[in-house]
PDB file of C-alpha atoms in Angstrom:
ATOM      1  CA  MET D   1      -9.414  -0.163  16.833  1.00  0.00           C
ATOM      2  CA  LYS D   2      -8.757   2.285  15.173  1.00  0.00           C
ATOM      3  CA  LEU D   3      -7.629   1.323  11.428  1.00  0.00           C
ATOM      4  CA  LEU D   4      -4.682   4.589  10.248  1.00  0.00           C
ATOM      5  CA  GLY D   5      -4.986   4.612   6.308  1.00  0.00           C
ATOM      6  CA  ILE D   6      -2.553   6.758   5.270  1.00  0.00           C
ATOM      7  CA  SER D   7      -1.814   7.573   1.783  1.00  0.00           C
ATOM      8  CA  GLY D   8       1.428   8.460   1.691  1.00  0.00           C
ATOM      9  CA  THR D   9       2.107  10.924  -1.157  1.00  0.00           C
ATOM     10  CA  ILE D  10       1.329  14.368  -2.190  1.00  0.00           C
ATOM     11  CA  LEU D  11       0.953  13.771  -5.952  1.00  0.00           C
ATOM     12  CA  GLY D  12      -1.893  11.698  -8.445  1.00  0.00           C
ATOM     13  CA  ALA D  13      -4.930   9.960  -6.772  1.00  0.00           C
ATOM     14  CA  LYS D  14      -4.181   6.266  -7.787  1.00  0.00           C
ATOM     15  CA  THR D  15      -2.487   5.497  -4.159  1.00  0.00           C
ATOM     16  CA  ALA D  16      -5.177   7.036  -2.200  1.00  0.00           C
ATOM     17  CA  SER D  17      -7.436   5.115  -3.959  1.00  0.00           C
ATOM     18  CA  LEU D  18      -6.019   2.149  -3.081  1.00  0.00           C
ATOM     19  CA  VAL D  19      -5.498   2.969   0.411  1.00  0.00           C
ATOM     20  CA  GLU D  20      -9.237   3.691   0.529  1.00  0.00           C
ATOM     21  CA  GLN D  21     -10.323   0.822  -1.024  1.00  0.00           C
ATOM     22  CA  ILE D  22      -8.611  -1.954   1.448  1.00  0.00           C
ATOM     23  CA  LEU D  23      -9.900   0.284   3.846  1.00  0.00           C
ATOM     24  CA  GLN D  24     -13.958  -0.661   2.273  1.00  0.00           C
ATOM     25  CA  GLU D  25     -12.970  -4.341   2.148  1.00  0.00           C
ATOM     26  CA  ALA D  26     -11.136  -3.603   6.142  1.00  0.00           C
ATOM     27  CA  ARG D  27     -14.961  -1.751   7.666  1.00  0.00           C
ATOM     28  CA  GLN D  28     -17.400  -5.220   5.105  1.00  0.00           C
ATOM     29  CA  ILE D  29     -15.083  -7.757   7.470  1.00  0.00           C
ATOM     30  CA  ALA D  30     -14.897  -5.566  10.700  1.00  0.00           C
ATOM     31  CA  PRO D  31     -17.359  -2.842  10.547  1.00  0.00           C
ATOM     32  CA  ASP D  32     -16.938  -2.203  14.801  1.00  0.00           C
ATOM     33  CA  VAL D  33     -12.869  -1.264  13.446  1.00  0.00           C
ATOM     34  CA  GLU D  34     -13.290   2.528  12.848  1.00  0.00           C
ATOM     35  CA  ALA D  35     -11.133   3.280   9.292  1.00  0.00           C
ATOM     36  CA  ARG D  36      -9.933   6.846   8.564  1.00  0.00           C
ATOM     37  CA  MET D  37      -8.424   7.719   6.045  1.00  0.00           C
ATOM     38  CA  LEU D  38      -5.026  10.414   5.891  1.00  0.00           C
ATOM     39  CA  ASP D  39      -4.311  11.670   2.900  1.00  0.00           C
ATOM     40  CA  LEU D  40      -1.299  13.784   2.478  1.00  0.00           C
ATOM     41  CA  ARG D  41      -2.566  14.998  -0.176  1.00  0.00           C
ATOM     42  CA  GLY D  42      -4.564  17.623   2.216  1.00  0.00           C
ATOM     43  CA  CYS D  43      -2.237  18.716   4.604  1.00  0.00           C
ATOM     44  CA  GLU D  44       0.749  21.331   4.344  1.00  0.00           C
ATOM     45  CA  LEU D  45       3.761  19.172   6.181  1.00  0.00           C
ATOM     46  CA  GLN D  46       6.756  20.616   7.401  1.00  0.00           C
ATOM     47  CA  PHE D  47      10.108  19.188   7.614  1.00  0.00           C
ATOM     48  CA  CYS D  48      11.300  16.720  10.265  1.00  0.00           C
ATOM     49  CA  ASP D  49      13.918  18.648  11.692  1.00  0.00           C
ATOM     50  CA  GLY D  50      14.271  17.970  15.070  1.00  0.00           C
ATOM     51  CA  ARG D  51      11.865  20.907  16.654  1.00  0.00           C
ATOM     52  CA  ASP D  52      10.047  20.034  19.758  1.00  0.00           C
ATOM     53  CA  PRO D  53       6.653  18.994  17.667  1.00  0.00           C
ATOM     54  CA  ALA D  54       4.327  21.537  18.933  1.00  0.00           C
ATOM     55  CA  GLN D  55       6.339  24.211  16.847  1.00  0.00           C
ATOM     56  CA  TYR D  56       5.016  22.931  13.858  1.00  0.00           C
ATOM     57  CA  ASN D  57       2.574  24.001  11.580  1.00  0.00           C
ATOM     58  CA  ASP D  58      -1.707  22.479  12.254  1.00  0.00           C
ATOM     59  CA  ASP D  59      -1.344  20.266  10.048  1.00  0.00           C
ATOM     60  CA  THR D  60       1.734  18.954  10.669  1.00  0.00           C
ATOM     61  CA  ARG D  61       0.846  18.152  14.507  1.00  0.00           C
ATOM     62  CA  MET D  62      -1.634  17.220  13.221  1.00  0.00           C
ATOM     63  CA  VAL D  63      -1.089  14.254  11.399  1.00  0.00           C
ATOM     64  CA  ILE D  64       1.166  13.340  14.497  1.00  0.00           C
ATOM     65  CA  ALA D  65      -1.466  13.828  16.538  1.00  0.00           C
ATOM     66  CA  GLU D  66      -3.745  11.056  13.924  1.00  0.00           C
ATOM     67  CA  VAL D  67      -1.350   8.781  13.386  1.00  0.00           C
ATOM     68  CA  THR D  68       0.009   8.511  17.295  1.00  0.00           C
ATOM     69  CA  ASP D  69      -3.513   8.002  17.968  1.00  0.00           C
ATOM     70  CA  ALA D  70      -3.953   4.773  15.669  1.00  0.00           C
ATOM     71  CA  ASP D  71      -4.158   1.031  17.089  1.00  0.00           C
ATOM     72  CA  PHE D  72      -3.159  -0.233  13.937  1.00  0.00           C
ATOM     73  CA  TYR D  73      -1.892   1.271  10.653  1.00  0.00           C
ATOM     74  CA  LEU D  74      -2.194   1.171   6.216  1.00  0.00           C
ATOM     75  CA  ILE D  75       0.592   2.695   5.068  1.00  0.00           C
ATOM     76  CA  GLY D  76       0.494   3.002   0.935  1.00  0.00           C
ATOM     77  CA  PHE D  77       2.745   4.349  -1.563  1.00  0.00           C
ATOM     78  CA  PRO D  78       3.295   4.569  -5.169  1.00  0.00           C
ATOM     79  CA  VAL D  79       6.687   3.577  -5.778  1.00  0.00           C
ATOM     80  CA  PHE D  80       8.911   7.095  -7.702  1.00  0.00           C
ATOM     81  CA  ASN D  81      12.459   5.930  -8.546  1.00  0.00           C
ATOM     82  CA  GLY D  82      12.567   2.705  -6.526  1.00  0.00           C
ATOM     83  CA  SER D  83      11.184   4.420  -3.280  1.00  0.00           C
ATOM     84  CA  ILE D  84       9.530   5.333  -0.732  1.00  0.00           C
ATOM     85  CA  PRO D  85       7.864   8.371  -1.877  1.00  0.00           C
ATOM     86  CA  ALA D  86       8.883  11.990   0.723  1.00  0.00           C
ATOM     87  CA  PRO D  87       6.404  12.971   2.155  1.00  0.00           C
ATOM     88  CA  LEU D  88       5.996   9.761   3.693  1.00  0.00           C
ATOM     89  CA  LYS D  89       9.264   9.642   4.970  1.00  0.00           C
ATOM     90  CA  ASN D  90       8.811  12.207   6.265  1.00  0.00           C
ATOM     91  CA  VAL D  91       5.905  11.571   8.553  1.00  0.00           C
ATOM     92  CA  PHE D  92       7.822   8.352   9.797  1.00  0.00           C
ATOM     93  CA  ASP D  93       9.896  11.435  11.209  1.00  0.00           C
ATOM     94  CA  LEU D  94       8.704  13.094  12.755  1.00  0.00           C
ATOM     95  CA  VAL D  95       6.819  10.411  14.638  1.00  0.00           C
ATOM     96  CA  PRO D  96       8.938   8.857  17.274  1.00  0.00           C
ATOM     97  CA  PRO D  97       8.972   5.070  16.863  1.00  0.00           C
ATOM     98  CA  SER D  98       7.834   4.069  20.591  1.00  0.00           C
ATOM     99  CA  VAL D  99       4.426   5.457  18.563  1.00  0.00           C
ATOM    100  CA  PHE D 100       4.389   2.559  16.020  1.00  0.00           C
ATOM    101  CA  ARG D 101       6.085  -0.244  18.430  1.00  0.00           C
ATOM    102  CA  HIS D 102       3.714  -3.214  18.917  1.00  0.00           C
ATOM    103  CA  LYS D 103       1.723  -2.133  16.610  1.00  0.00           C
ATOM    104  CA  VAL D 104       0.582  -3.979  13.827  1.00  0.00           C
ATOM    105  CA  MET D 105       1.146  -2.462  10.026  1.00  0.00           C
ATOM    106  CA  GLY D 106       0.046  -3.430   6.735  1.00  0.00           C
ATOM    107  CA  PHE D 107       2.064  -2.460   3.211  1.00  0.00           C
ATOM    108  CA  ALA D 108      -0.078  -1.320  -0.565  1.00  0.00           C
ATOM    109  CA  ALA D 109       2.061   0.290  -3.022  1.00  0.00           C
ATOM    110  CA  ASN D 110       1.442   1.286  -6.314  1.00  0.00           C
ATOM    111  CA  GLY D 111       4.102   2.351  -9.689  1.00  0.00           C
ATOM    112  CA  GLY D 112       4.926   1.866 -13.124  1.00  0.00           C
ATOM    113  CA  THR D 113       6.669  -1.009 -13.833  1.00  0.00           C
ATOM    114  CA  TYR D 114       5.878  -4.892 -12.341  1.00  0.00           C
ATOM    115  CA  GLN D 115       9.641  -4.818 -10.113  1.00  0.00           C
ATOM    116  CA  HIS D 116       8.744  -1.686  -8.407  1.00  0.00           C
ATOM    117  CA  TYR D 117       7.412  -4.005  -5.690  1.00  0.00           C
ATOM    118  CA  LEU D 118      10.623  -4.694  -3.855  1.00  0.00           C
ATOM    119  CA  VAL D 119      10.664  -1.446  -2.382  1.00  0.00           C
ATOM    120  CA  ILE D 120       7.727  -3.119   0.145  1.00  0.00           C
ATOM    121  CA  GLU D 121      10.497  -5.804   0.583  1.00  0.00           C
ATOM    122  CA  ASN D 122      13.172  -3.700   0.755  1.00  0.00           C
ATOM    123  CA  GLN D 123      12.648  -0.517   2.408  1.00  0.00           C
ATOM    124  CA  ALA D 124       9.551  -0.145   3.941  1.00  0.00           C
ATOM    125  CA  LYS D 125       9.209  -3.977   5.721  1.00  0.00           C
ATOM    126  CA  PRO D 126      12.837  -2.821   7.507  1.00  0.00           C
ATOM    127  CA  ILE D 127      11.658   0.660   8.523  1.00  0.00           C
ATOM    128  CA  ALA D 128       8.605  -1.211  10.611  1.00  0.00           C
ATOM    129  CA  GLY D 129      11.293  -3.509  12.004  1.00  0.00           C
ATOM    130  CA  TYR D 130      13.806  -0.216  12.579  1.00  0.00           C
ATOM    131  CA  PHE D 131      10.508   0.550  14.437  1.00  0.00           C
ATOM    132  CA  ARG D 132       8.859  -2.606  16.005  1.00  0.00           C
ATOM    133  CA  ALA D 133       5.819  -2.539  14.863  1.00  0.00           C
ATOM    134  CA  PHE D 134       4.165  -6.139  13.031  1.00  0.00           C
ATOM    135  CA  VAL D 135       3.875  -6.744  10.185  1.00  0.00           C
ATOM    136  CA  ALA D 136       1.159  -7.878   8.063  1.00  0.00           C
ATOM    137  CA  PRO D 137       2.824 -11.136   5.919  1.00  0.00           C
ATOM    138  CA  SER D 138       0.766 -10.359   2.852  1.00  0.00           C
ATOM    139  CA  TYR D 139       1.122  -6.550   1.055  1.00  0.00           C
ATOM    140  CA  VAL D 140      -0.727  -5.278  -2.585  1.00  0.00           C
ATOM    141  CA  TYR D 141       1.034  -4.219  -5.142  1.00  0.00           C
ATOM    142  CA  ALA D 142      -0.498  -2.296  -7.604  1.00  0.00           C
ATOM    143  CA  HIS D 143       0.464  -1.959 -10.759  1.00  0.00           C
ATOM    144  CA  THR D 144      -0.389   1.985 -13.339  1.00  0.00           C
ATOM    145  CA  ASP D 145      -2.772  -1.613 -15.288  1.00  0.00           C
ATOM    146  CA  HIS D 146      -3.958  -2.932 -12.674  1.00  0.00           C
ATOM    147  CA  PHE D 147      -6.619   0.745 -12.699  1.00  0.00           C
ATOM    148  CA  ASN D 148      -9.353   1.839 -14.718  1.00  0.00           C
ATOM    149  CA  ARG D 149     -10.279   5.878 -15.212  1.00  0.00           C
ATOM    150  CA  GLU D 150     -11.715   6.167 -12.122  1.00  0.00           C
ATOM    151  CA  ASN D 151      -8.701   4.358  -9.756  1.00  0.00           C
ATOM    152  CA  THR D 152     -10.322   1.587  -8.746  1.00  0.00           C
ATOM    153  CA  ILE D 153      -8.358  -1.673  -9.236  1.00  0.00           C
ATOM    154  CA  ILE D 154     -10.167  -3.775 -11.818  1.00  0.00           C
ATOM    155  CA  ASP D 155      -7.957  -6.708 -11.285  1.00  0.00           C
ATOM    156  CA  ALA D 156      -8.634  -9.381  -9.924  1.00  0.00           C
ATOM    157  CA  GLU D 157      -5.753 -11.237  -8.705  1.00  0.00           C
ATOM    158  CA  VAL D 158      -4.984  -7.387  -7.167  1.00  0.00           C
ATOM    159  CA  LYS D 159      -8.996  -7.388  -5.852  1.00  0.00           C
ATOM    160  CA  GLU D 160      -7.932 -10.701  -3.407  1.00  0.00           C
ATOM    161  CA  ARG D 161      -4.698  -9.091  -2.196  1.00  0.00           C
ATOM    162  CA  MET D 162      -6.830  -6.217  -0.440  1.00  0.00           C
ATOM    163  CA  LYS D 163      -8.977  -8.740   1.058  1.00  0.00           C
ATOM    164  CA  ASN D 164      -7.156 -10.693   2.153  1.00  0.00           C
ATOM    165  CA  LEU D 165      -4.642  -7.521   3.294  1.00  0.00           C
ATOM    166  CA  ALA D 166      -7.169  -6.523   5.293  1.00  0.00           C
ATOM    167  CA  ALA D 167      -8.336  -9.195   6.644  1.00  0.00           C
ATOM    168  CA  GLU D 168      -5.067 -10.100   8.361  1.00  0.00           C
ATOM    169  CA  LEU D 169      -4.874  -6.306   9.688  1.00  0.00           C
ATOM    170  CA  ILE D 170      -8.288  -7.553  11.375  1.00  0.00           C
ATOM    171  CA  HIS D 171      -6.911 -10.568  12.313  1.00  0.00           C
ATOM    172  CA  MET D 172      -3.694  -9.467  14.194  1.00  0.00           C
ATOM    173  CA  GLN D 173      -5.299  -6.170  15.474  1.00  0.00           C
ATOM    174  CA  GLN D 174      -7.724  -8.669  17.466  1.00  0.00           C
ATOM    175  CA  GLY D 175      -5.043 -11.503  18.416  1.00  0.00           C
ATOM    176  CA  LEU D 176      -3.046  -8.447  20.078  1.00  0.00           C
ATOM    177  CA  LYS D 177      -6.387  -6.985  21.414  1.00  0.00           C
ATOM    178  CA  ARG D 178      -6.998 -10.105  23.005  1.00  0.00           C
ATOM    179  CA  LYS D 179      -3.404 -10.915  24.452  1.00  0.00           C
ATOM    180  CA  GLU D 180      -4.305  -7.361  26.139  1.00  0.00           C
TER     181      GLU D 180
END
């Protein structure tokens, strides 16, 4: 089983750290799961414009291939201006919706206000619904105050939510694999 954690931004370090910490929880729960990180900060993505995927640059084709090859997902993003960031939306546009169909998807976000958690409910989950993905009931939202200077989560409640999300992702994916 291949769990792909996506850090859906090209700015900052908190999102990648948050996603990696949740992936680490998943690795502890299920050491047989291949949990990988796709950090968009290291990618030169081209904008989706409807062309044949073979015509995009190497990084864009690699991102499409990584997402397509995954069995389930942990999608992480910072909240900018009350919305998901453009690089993550671009990934969703580049990858055919059928890739996400009937796959498990969980969300983690971070932001500077305590109300931005609603972006998960009002934007991320509806996108997953459009894809016909199976969405983990739990999610993680971390405020800037929940991180230390090294961008590690220090808040006990957020750490517990991270463990719960990792466990739900693994449980849901294992349940789907048994039915195949």
